[in-house]
Amino acid sequence: GDSVTQMEGPVTLSEEAFLTINCTYTATGYPSLFWYVQYPGEGLQLLLKATKADDKGSNKGFEATYRKETTSFHLEKGSVQVSDSAVYFCALSDPSNTGKLIFGQGTTLQVKP
Amino acid sequence: EPEVTQTPSHQVTQMGQEVILRCVPISNHLYFYWYRQILGQKVEFLVSFYNNEISEKSEIFDDQFSVERPDGSNFTLKIRSTKLEDSAMYFCASSVPFGDSYNEQFFGPGTRLTVL
C-alpha cells in the first residue's frame, strides 16, 4: 500500500542554519503531497502542498519540490528560526480514493538561539 | 477564518467505558475524517465519512468504533468500550468537495483521550 518515510529526528539546528528534512513516498497512483507542522500542544497545520510532478510548494520560507523520478518531497528552509521548532509531518493523499492522508512518522525540529 | 473545532480538549475515562468525541467541521465542507496519534507516534487514519456514510475505514476502526453526523453540523466519534491502547490524541479533519487534483484537509486541535 501507499506509504511515507521521513528522516528520523530529532534534528537540532542553530538559528539561521539551513534545514532539510527528507521525505520519500511509495504510491500506486498519482498522489498529492503535503507537509504538515505540529507546534507544541497544538494540532496539525498545513504548511505547504504540491499536486503534481515538479510542482514546488512554498510557505513561510519553507519549500518542497515534488520529484516523481526520485519519489521524494524534501522540506527545505534557508534560515530557520527558534519559532520553527515543531514536529513536521510529510503526507500523501491519493485523490482517486477518499482522500485519506497517509503520514510519515514525523521529524522533530529543535532550533536553538 | 473558518476552523474545525473539537470538544473536549482532554477526556479521561475508565477502561470499558464509552466515550464520544465531538467535532464541528468547517460549514461548507463535505468530507470528514478522524485520525489518531498515539503519543510519540505517527498520525494514523481511522475513517472517512461522506454523504452520511463511511467511505473508507482502516484496520484500527473495528466494531468498537462508530461515527455519526447527527445534526448536520457535528461529527462524532464513539468508542463503545475503551481499552488502554485507545489512549491517544484524536484529530478531526474536514475538506472541500473533490473536483480539483488535491484534497486539502483542515484539522481540529485534537482531543486527548486518556484511558485508565
PDB file of C-alpha atoms in Angstrom:
ATOM      1  CA  GLY A   1       0.000   0.000   0.000  1.00  0.00           C
ATOM      2  CA  ASP A   2       0.913   3.660  -0.081  1.00  0.00           C
ATOM      3  CA  SER A   3       3.466   4.817   2.481  1.00  0.00           C
ATOM      4  CA  VAL A   4       5.623   7.755   3.507  1.00  0.00           C
ATOM      5  CA  THR A   5       9.075   7.612   5.050  1.00  0.00           C
ATOM      6  CA  GLN A   6      10.740  10.555   6.746  1.00  0.00           C
ATOM      7  CA  MET A   7      14.210  11.003   8.102  1.00  0.00           C
ATOM      8  CA  GLU A   8      14.429  10.253  11.756  1.00  0.00           C
ATOM      9  CA  GLY A   9      14.828  13.026  14.229  1.00  0.00           C
ATOM     10  CA  PRO A  10      15.272  14.905  16.303  1.00  0.00           C
ATOM     11  CA  VAL A  11      17.001  17.492  14.191  1.00  0.00           C
ATOM     12  CA  THR A  12      18.779  20.164  16.204  1.00  0.00           C
ATOM     13  CA  LEU A  13      19.967  23.311  14.455  1.00  0.00           C
ATOM     14  CA  SER A  14      21.228  26.715  15.397  1.00  0.00           C
ATOM     15  CA  GLU A  15      19.203  29.751  14.400  1.00  0.00           C
ATOM     16  CA  GLU A  16      19.772  30.815  10.768  1.00  0.00           C
ATOM     17  CA  ALA A  17      21.036  27.369   9.762  1.00  0.00           C
ATOM     18  CA  PHE A  18      19.821  25.609   6.614  1.00  0.00           C
ATOM     19  CA  LEU A  19      17.178  22.944   7.095  1.00  0.00           C
ATOM     20  CA  THR A  20      16.476  19.822   5.093  1.00  0.00           C
ATOM     21  CA  ILE A  21      14.029  17.142   6.189  1.00  0.00           C
ATOM     22  CA  ASN A  22      13.941  14.204   3.800  1.00  0.00           C
ATOM     23  CA  CYS A  23      10.696  12.564   2.756  1.00  0.00           C
ATOM     24  CA  THR A  24      10.160   9.753   0.277  1.00  0.00           C
ATOM     25  CA  TYR A  25       6.949   8.054  -0.670  1.00  0.00           C
ATOM     26  CA  THR A  26       5.537   4.930  -2.248  1.00  0.00           C
ATOM     27  CA  ALA A  27       2.269   5.204  -4.113  1.00  0.00           C
ATOM     28  CA  THR A  28       0.494   3.308  -6.858  1.00  0.00           C
ATOM     29  CA  GLY A  29      -1.350   6.309  -8.241  1.00  0.00           C
ATOM     30  CA  TYR A  30      -0.545   9.995  -8.610  1.00  0.00           C
ATOM     31  CA  PRO A  31      -0.714  11.384  -5.114  1.00  0.00           C
ATOM     32  CA  SER A  32      -0.747  14.903  -3.840  1.00  0.00           C
ATOM     33  CA  LEU A  33       1.984  15.616  -1.317  1.00  0.00           C
ATOM     34  CA  PHE A  34       1.847  17.711   1.812  1.00  0.00           C
ATOM     35  CA  TRP A  35       3.909  18.942   4.713  1.00  0.00           C
ATOM     36  CA  TYR A  36       2.057  19.492   7.968  1.00  0.00           C
ATOM     37  CA  VAL A  37       3.512  21.145  11.067  1.00  0.00           C
ATOM     38  CA  GLN A  38       2.550  20.493  14.677  1.00  0.00           C
ATOM     39  CA  TYR A  39       3.658  23.086  17.209  1.00  0.00           C
ATOM     40  CA  PRO A  40       3.901  22.012  20.846  1.00  0.00           C
ATOM     41  CA  GLY A  41       0.471  21.388  22.309  1.00  0.00           C
ATOM     42  CA  GLU A  42      -1.349  22.182  19.079  1.00  0.00           C
ATOM     43  CA  GLY A  43      -2.978  20.353  16.198  1.00  0.00           C
ATOM     44  CA  LEU A  44      -1.808  19.868  12.652  1.00  0.00           C
ATOM     45  CA  GLN A  45      -1.449  22.806  10.302  1.00  0.00           C
ATOM     46  CA  LEU A  46      -0.894  22.529   6.596  1.00  0.00           C
ATOM     47  CA  LEU A  47       2.468  24.061   5.776  1.00  0.00           C
ATOM     48  CA  LEU A  48       2.636  23.505   2.028  1.00  0.00           C
ATOM     49  CA  LYS A  49       1.453  21.214  -0.720  1.00  0.00           C
ATOM     50  CA  ALA A  50       2.185  20.055  -4.266  1.00  0.00           C
ATOM     51  CA  THR A  51      -0.241  18.272  -6.531  1.00  0.00           C
ATOM     52  CA  LYS A  52       1.821  17.052  -9.469  1.00  0.00           C
ATOM     53  CA  ALA A  53       5.349  16.265 -10.525  1.00  0.00           C
ATOM     54  CA  ASP A  54       7.802  19.197 -10.486  1.00  0.00           C
ATOM     55  CA  ASP A  55       5.386  21.397  -8.541  1.00  0.00           C
ATOM     56  CA  LYS A  56       7.053  23.416  -5.813  1.00  0.00           C
ATOM     57  CA  GLY A  57       5.097  24.167  -2.673  1.00  0.00           C
ATOM     58  CA  SER A  58       6.194  27.101  -0.547  1.00  0.00           C
ATOM     59  CA  ASN A  59       5.079  28.914   2.570  1.00  0.00           C
ATOM     60  CA  LYS A  60       6.733  30.916   5.365  1.00  0.00           C
ATOM     61  CA  GLY A  61      10.167  30.417   3.800  1.00  0.00           C
ATOM     62  CA  PHE A  62       9.741  26.646   3.560  1.00  0.00           C
ATOM     63  CA  GLU A  63       9.872  24.899   0.189  1.00  0.00           C
ATOM     64  CA  ALA A  64       9.445  21.398  -1.144  1.00  0.00           C
ATOM     65  CA  THR A  65       9.509  20.108  -4.725  1.00  0.00           C
ATOM     66  CA  TYR A  66       7.513  17.091  -5.914  1.00  0.00           C
ATOM     67  CA  ARG A  67      10.105  14.809  -7.528  1.00  0.00           C
ATOM     68  CA  LYS A  68       8.414  11.906  -9.256  1.00  0.00           C
ATOM     69  CA  GLU A  69      11.668  10.393 -10.532  1.00  0.00           C
ATOM     70  CA  THR A  70      13.035  10.028  -7.006  1.00  0.00           C
ATOM     71  CA  THR A  71       9.622   9.767  -5.281  1.00  0.00           C
ATOM     72  CA  SER A  72      10.676  12.493  -2.893  1.00  0.00           C
ATOM     73  CA  PHE A  73       9.294  15.655  -1.341  1.00  0.00           C
ATOM     74  CA  HIS A  74      12.087  17.032   0.824  1.00  0.00           C
ATOM     75  CA  LEU A  75      11.372  20.051   3.004  1.00  0.00           C
ATOM     76  CA  GLU A  76      13.892  22.899   2.998  1.00  0.00           C
ATOM     77  CA  LYS A  77      14.312  26.279   4.593  1.00  0.00           C
ATOM     78  CA  GLY A  78      17.253  28.563   4.087  1.00  0.00           C
ATOM     79  CA  SER A  79      17.384  30.108   7.552  1.00  0.00           C
ATOM     80  CA  VAL A  80      15.483  28.597  10.465  1.00  0.00           C
ATOM     81  CA  GLN A  81      14.223  30.496  13.480  1.00  0.00           C
ATOM     82  CA  VAL A  82      13.571  29.392  17.040  1.00  0.00           C
ATOM     83  CA  SER A  83       9.864  29.706  16.288  1.00  0.00           C
ATOM     84  CA  ASP A  84      10.194  26.937  13.673  1.00  0.00           C
ATOM     85  CA  SER A  85      10.725  24.387  16.441  1.00  0.00           C
ATOM     86  CA  ALA A  86       7.956  21.840  15.921  1.00  0.00           C
ATOM     87  CA  VAL A  87       7.201  18.382  14.560  1.00  0.00           C
ATOM     88  CA  TYR A  88       6.996  18.182  10.781  1.00  0.00           C
ATOM     89  CA  PHE A  89       4.930  15.520   9.035  1.00  0.00           C
ATOM     90  CA  CYS A  90       5.149  14.574   5.391  1.00  0.00           C
ATOM     91  CA  ALA A  91       1.925  13.127   3.994  1.00  0.00           C
ATOM     92  CA  LEU A  92       0.343  11.950   0.787  1.00  0.00           C
ATOM     93  CA  SER A  93      -3.181  11.760  -0.459  1.00  0.00           C
ATOM     94  CA  ASP A  94      -4.391   9.729  -3.388  1.00  0.00           C
ATOM     95  CA  PRO A  95      -7.191  11.769  -4.954  1.00  0.00           C
ATOM     96  CA  SER A  96      -8.645   8.703  -6.631  1.00  0.00           C
ATOM     97  CA  ASN A  97      -9.861   7.350  -3.306  1.00  0.00           C
ATOM     98  CA  THR A  98     -11.453   9.024  -0.315  1.00  0.00           C
ATOM     99  CA  GLY A  99      -8.597  11.439   0.072  1.00  0.00           C
ATOM    100  CA  LYS A 100      -7.326   9.997   3.320  1.00  0.00           C
ATOM    101  CA  LEU A 101      -3.915  11.240   4.317  1.00  0.00           C
ATOM    102  CA  ILE A 102      -1.063   8.836   4.927  1.00  0.00           C
ATOM    103  CA  PHE A 103       1.540  10.347   7.191  1.00  0.00           C
ATOM    104  CA  GLY A 104       5.192   9.769   7.768  1.00  0.00           C
ATOM    105  CA  GLN A 105       6.416   9.248  11.282  1.00  0.00           C
ATOM    106  CA  GLY A 106       7.209  12.916  11.857  1.00  0.00           C
ATOM    107  CA  THR A 107      10.503  14.706  12.398  1.00  0.00           C
ATOM    108  CA  THR A 108      11.091  16.853  15.445  1.00  0.00           C
ATOM    109  CA  LEU A 109      12.996  20.057  14.745  1.00  0.00           C
ATOM    110  CA  GLN A 110      14.591  21.974  17.579  1.00  0.00           C
ATOM    111  CA  VAL A 111      16.161  25.322  16.785  1.00  0.00           C
ATOM    112  CA  LYS A 112      18.494  26.825  19.376  1.00  0.00           C
ATOM    113  CA  PRO A 113      19.247  30.535  19.651  1.00  0.00           C
TER     114      PRO A 113
ATOM    115  CA  GLU B   1     -11.172  32.358   9.272  1.00  0.00           C
ATOM    116  CA  PRO B   2     -13.281  29.184   9.484  1.00  0.00           C
ATOM    117  CA  GLU B   3     -11.800  26.413  11.569  1.00  0.00           C
ATOM    118  CA  VAL B   4     -12.508  22.910  12.766  1.00  0.00           C
ATOM    119  CA  THR B   5     -13.312  22.714  16.460  1.00  0.00           C
ATOM    120  CA  GLN B   6     -13.192  19.727  18.790  1.00  0.00           C
ATOM    121  CA  THR B   7     -14.541  19.065  22.259  1.00  0.00           C
ATOM    122  CA  PRO B   8     -13.465  18.211  24.840  1.00  0.00           C
ATOM    123  CA  SER B   9      -9.795  19.071  24.651  1.00  0.00           C
ATOM    124  CA  HIS B  10      -8.996  16.338  27.158  1.00  0.00           C
ATOM    125  CA  GLN B  11     -11.102  13.329  28.163  1.00  0.00           C
ATOM    126  CA  VAL B  12     -10.197  10.937  30.931  1.00  0.00           C
ATOM    127  CA  THR B  13     -12.156   7.707  31.188  1.00  0.00           C
ATOM    128  CA  GLN B  14     -12.058   4.307  32.816  1.00  0.00           C
ATOM    129  CA  MET B  15     -11.347   1.214  30.749  1.00  0.00           C
ATOM    130  CA  GLY B  16     -14.559  -0.281  29.418  1.00  0.00           C
ATOM    131  CA  GLN B  17     -16.462   2.999  29.413  1.00  0.00           C
ATOM    132  CA  GLU B  18     -17.988   4.593  26.336  1.00  0.00           C
ATOM    133  CA  VAL B  19     -16.682   7.923  25.108  1.00  0.00           C
ATOM    134  CA  ILE B  20     -17.933  10.308  22.455  1.00  0.00           C
ATOM    135  CA  LEU B  21     -15.559  12.774  20.883  1.00  0.00           C
ATOM    136  CA  ARG B  22     -17.135  15.725  19.148  1.00  0.00           C
ATOM    137  CA  CYS B  23     -16.086  17.795  16.178  1.00  0.00           C
ATOM    138  CA  VAL B  24     -17.615  20.695  14.303  1.00  0.00           C
ATOM    139  CA  PRO B  25     -16.189  20.727  10.765  1.00  0.00           C
ATOM    140  CA  ILE B  26     -15.986  23.790   8.561  1.00  0.00           C
ATOM    141  CA  SER B  27     -19.518  24.551   7.436  1.00  0.00           C
ATOM    142  CA  ASN B  28     -19.285  24.089   3.653  1.00  0.00           C
ATOM    143  CA  HIS B  29     -17.091  21.015   3.823  1.00  0.00           C
ATOM    144  CA  LEU B  30     -18.493  17.666   2.787  1.00  0.00           C
ATOM    145  CA  TYR B  31     -15.759  15.161   3.638  1.00  0.00           C
ATOM    146  CA  PHE B  32     -14.941  14.348   7.239  1.00  0.00           C
ATOM    147  CA  TYR B  33     -12.169  12.328   8.797  1.00  0.00           C
ATOM    148  CA  TRP B  34     -10.885  11.032  12.087  1.00  0.00           C
ATOM    149  CA  TYR B  35      -7.227  10.352  12.748  1.00  0.00           C
ATOM    150  CA  ARG B  36      -5.393   9.384  15.885  1.00  0.00           C
ATOM    151  CA  GLN B  37      -1.885   9.881  17.156  1.00  0.00           C
ATOM    152  CA  ILE B  38      -0.561   7.701  19.926  1.00  0.00           C
ATOM    153  CA  LEU B  39       2.000   9.636  21.940  1.00  0.00           C
ATOM    154  CA  GLY B  40       5.278   9.882  20.053  1.00  0.00           C
ATOM    155  CA  GLN B  41       4.000   8.007  17.019  1.00  0.00           C
ATOM    156  CA  LYS B  42       2.729   8.906  13.577  1.00  0.00           C
ATOM    157  CA  VAL B  43      -0.713  10.200  12.793  1.00  0.00           C
ATOM    158  CA  GLU B  44      -2.916   7.302  11.642  1.00  0.00           C
ATOM    159  CA  PHE B  45      -6.078   7.394   9.538  1.00  0.00           C
ATOM    160  CA  LEU B  46      -9.170   5.944  11.191  1.00  0.00           C
ATOM    161  CA  VAL B  47     -12.170   6.697   8.996  1.00  0.00           C
ATOM    162  CA  SER B  48     -13.547   8.932   6.285  1.00  0.00           C
ATOM    163  CA  PHE B  49     -17.180   9.948   6.003  1.00  0.00           C
ATOM    164  CA  TYR B  50     -19.151  11.394   3.114  1.00  0.00           C
ATOM    165  CA  ASN B  51     -22.817  11.749   2.301  1.00  0.00           C
ATOM    166  CA  ASN B  52     -23.801  10.338   5.688  1.00  0.00           C
ATOM    167  CA  GLU B  53     -21.905   7.131   5.353  1.00  0.00           C
ATOM    168  CA  ILE B  54     -18.440   5.747   5.915  1.00  0.00           C
ATOM    169  CA  SER B  55     -16.442   5.859   2.691  1.00  0.00           C
ATOM    170  CA  GLU B  56     -13.307   4.196   3.998  1.00  0.00           C
ATOM    171  CA  LYS B  57     -12.012   2.857   7.299  1.00  0.00           C
ATOM    172  CA  SER B  58      -8.721   1.484   8.490  1.00  0.00           C
ATOM    173  CA  GLU B  59      -7.985  -1.745  10.308  1.00  0.00           C
ATOM    174  CA  ILE B  60      -7.903   0.220  13.543  1.00  0.00           C
ATOM    175  CA  PHE B  61     -11.549   1.193  13.119  1.00  0.00           C
ATOM    176  CA  ASP B  62     -13.109  -2.011  14.414  1.00  0.00           C
ATOM    177  CA  ASP B  63     -16.592  -2.691  15.785  1.00  0.00           C
ATOM    178  CA  GLN B  64     -15.831  -0.687  18.921  1.00  0.00           C
ATOM    179  CA  PHE B  65     -15.743   2.494  16.867  1.00  0.00           C
ATOM    180  CA  SER B  66     -18.572   4.337  15.178  1.00  0.00           C
ATOM    181  CA  VAL B  67     -19.076   7.750  13.618  1.00  0.00           C
ATOM    182  CA  GLU B  68     -22.124   9.870  13.153  1.00  0.00           C
ATOM    183  CA  ARG B  69     -23.189  13.230  11.832  1.00  0.00           C
ATOM    184  CA  PRO B  70     -26.299  13.641  13.950  1.00  0.00           C
ATOM    185  CA  ASP B  71     -27.436  17.150  13.106  1.00  0.00           C
ATOM    186  CA  GLY B  72     -25.687  18.484  10.019  1.00  0.00           C
ATOM    187  CA  SER B  73     -23.025  20.342  11.940  1.00  0.00           C
ATOM    188  CA  ASN B  74     -21.448  17.941  14.442  1.00  0.00           C
ATOM    189  CA  PHE B  75     -19.350  14.922  13.555  1.00  0.00           C
ATOM    190  CA  THR B  76     -18.796  12.445  16.363  1.00  0.00           C
ATOM    191  CA  LEU B  77     -16.527   9.505  17.059  1.00  0.00           C
ATOM    192  CA  LYS B  78     -17.798   6.976  19.586  1.00  0.00           C
ATOM    193  CA  ILE B  79     -15.715   4.305  21.237  1.00  0.00           C
ATOM    194  CA  ARG B  80     -18.063   1.819  22.866  1.00  0.00           C
ATOM    195  CA  SER B  81     -15.783   0.104  25.341  1.00  0.00           C
ATOM    196  CA  THR B  82     -12.479   1.859  25.707  1.00  0.00           C
ATOM    197  CA  LYS B  83      -9.213  -0.013  26.090  1.00  0.00           C
ATOM    198  CA  LEU B  84      -5.913   1.212  27.472  1.00  0.00           C
ATOM    199  CA  GLU B  85      -4.465   1.220  23.959  1.00  0.00           C
ATOM    200  CA  ASP B  86      -7.126   3.708  22.825  1.00  0.00           C
ATOM    201  CA  SER B  87      -5.247   6.407  24.737  1.00  0.00           C
ATOM    202  CA  ALA B  88      -4.179   8.859  22.058  1.00  0.00           C
ATOM    203  CA  MET B  89      -4.791  12.264  20.552  1.00  0.00           C
ATOM    204  CA  TYR B  90      -7.772  12.128  18.202  1.00  0.00           C
ATOM    205  CA  PHE B  91      -7.923  14.625  15.356  1.00  0.00           C
ATOM    206  CA  CYS B  92     -10.938  15.507  13.298  1.00  0.00           C
ATOM    207  CA  ALA B  93     -10.468  16.927   9.800  1.00  0.00           C
ATOM    208  CA  SER B  94     -12.706  18.151   7.024  1.00  0.00           C
ATOM    209  CA  SER B  95     -12.218  19.029   3.386  1.00  0.00           C
ATOM    210  CA  VAL B  96     -13.890  20.754   0.497  1.00  0.00           C
ATOM    211  CA  PRO B  97     -15.509  18.709  -2.277  1.00  0.00           C
ATOM    212  CA  PHE B  98     -13.330  16.907  -4.765  1.00  0.00           C
ATOM    213  CA  GLY B  99     -13.152  18.430  -8.189  1.00  0.00           C
ATOM    214  CA  ASP B 100      -9.580  19.507  -8.097  1.00  0.00           C
ATOM    215  CA  SER B 101      -6.449  17.477  -8.152  1.00  0.00           C
ATOM    216  CA  TYR B 102      -5.788  17.692  -4.460  1.00  0.00           C
ATOM    217  CA  ASN B 103      -7.583  17.361  -1.219  1.00  0.00           C
ATOM    218  CA  GLU B 104      -6.634  19.880   1.460  1.00  0.00           C
ATOM    219  CA  GLN B 105      -7.801  18.771   4.855  1.00  0.00           C
ATOM    220  CA  PHE B 106      -8.235  21.172   7.740  1.00  0.00           C
ATOM    221  CA  PHE B 107      -7.542  19.734  11.158  1.00  0.00           C
ATOM    222  CA  GLY B 108      -9.009  20.473  14.527  1.00  0.00           C
ATOM    223  CA  PRO B 109      -6.830  20.965  17.615  1.00  0.00           C
ATOM    224  CA  GLY B 110      -7.443  17.415  18.810  1.00  0.00           C
ATOM    225  CA  THR B 111      -8.920  15.654  21.815  1.00  0.00           C
ATOM    226  CA  ARG B 112      -6.505  13.909  24.123  1.00  0.00           C
ATOM    227  CA  LEU B 113      -8.123  10.692  25.343  1.00  0.00           C
ATOM    228  CA  THR B 114      -6.650   9.047  28.408  1.00  0.00           C
ATOM    229  CA  VAL B 115      -7.951   5.601  29.349  1.00  0.00           C
ATOM    230  CA  LEU B 116      -7.143   4.489  32.884  1.00  0.00           C
TER     231      LEU B 116
END
